[in-house]
């Protein structure tokens, strides 16, 4: 069992601690519920991935900047054990951003405790703060196309991604109770990402419910429709030239994030048998749709159609633990 700690005051030293020091300070996943002048609460989730530290920095800057919170602030500090080692998750751990639907693991039970506590509060909004490893712009993710969600997201970025899968993420499950947004703040330590996350938290604490509606057509919304993964037990690498690996991804792969890739673009080299691929694409229903997006031409894997990718990464550990990236399409807000 992973025990949930609930604190009503900040532990001494929290605002000056590095992410690697939090496990010693907190002892594990922790909810910190700080009272404000108004009982409606802003929920902020940080360190669901232990190496994504911008959320911690932004929260620390927020806490240093005010002694008098306008409303309650509930901070969930996630995978402190992984943070202590500077890793996304430890071997043998589930992904802490894939535990929020029901399951049998102790971490699933922990997540249900967190959701149960949060749901009992008077919620205003929720913000889940992340980093990524590839070359991506700052962008916000929502799980419901709702004006309240969009208003919150647009305060962070004009680029918004709507997704429904994976459904086990924190944002998708907390969105049952209040408007929620997931922030992608660039690489860890990116000053712009930290500043924008801080600005969004201040906005939510002081004026979210009174904010003026912004014109929908002023932002770009993408819909994630598929996920790219490496087939299990396939060897992969990055190179501009063919290698002996099962899959050789282009070494400039992450430069394509949030850009249209034309049809017949060379995406990778593949040494799998003819017409097979070590790259798999699955849609939101879990169906294999690889052939809808890629085809083989000799040992080259090419795009069959134009699409916009996101979160393409060259981090081999992230690919092994999660995915190569996502495929998106523009989402008309009129829907």
Coordinates of N, CA and C in Angstrom, one line a residue, residues 100-101 112 115 144 149 171-178 180:
X100 N -4.9 6.9 -12.6 CA -6.1 7.7 -12.1 C -7.4 7.1 -12.4
X101 N -7.4 6.0 -13.2 CA -8.6 5.2 -13.4 C -8.4 4.0 -12.4
X112 N -7.1 6.9 -6.0 CA -8.5 7.0 -5.6 C -8.6 7.8 -4.3
X115 N -8.3 11.4 -5.3 CA -9.5 11.9 -5.9 C -10.6 12.1 -4.9
X144 N -12.0 18.1 -22.1 CA -13.4 18.4 -22.4 C -13.3 19.8 -23.2
X149 N -12.9 25.3 -19.6 CA -11.6 24.6 -19.8 C -10.7 25.4 -20.8
X171 N -5.5 14.6 -15.4 CA -6.3 15.7 -15.9 C -7.7 15.2 -16.3
X172 N -7.7 14.0 -16.9 CA -9.0 13.5 -17.4 C -9.9 13.1 -16.3
X173 N -9.3 12.6 -15.2 CA -10.2 12.1 -14.1 C -10.6 13.3 -13.1
X174 N -9.7 14.3 -12.9 CA -10.1 15.4 -12.1 C -11.1 16.3 -12.8
X175 N -11.1 16.2 -14.1 CA -12.1 17.0 -14.9 C -13.5 16.6 -14.7
X176 N -13.8 15.5 -14.0 CA -15.1 15.2 -13.6 C -15.7 16.1 -12.6
X177 N -14.8 16.8 -11.9 CA -15.2 17.6 -10.7 C -15.0 19.1 -11.0
X178 N -14.2 19.5 -11.9 CA -14.0 21.0 -12.1 C -13.2 21.1 -13.4
X180 N -10.3 21.6 -15.8 CA -8.9 21.1 -15.5 C -8.1 21.3 -16.8

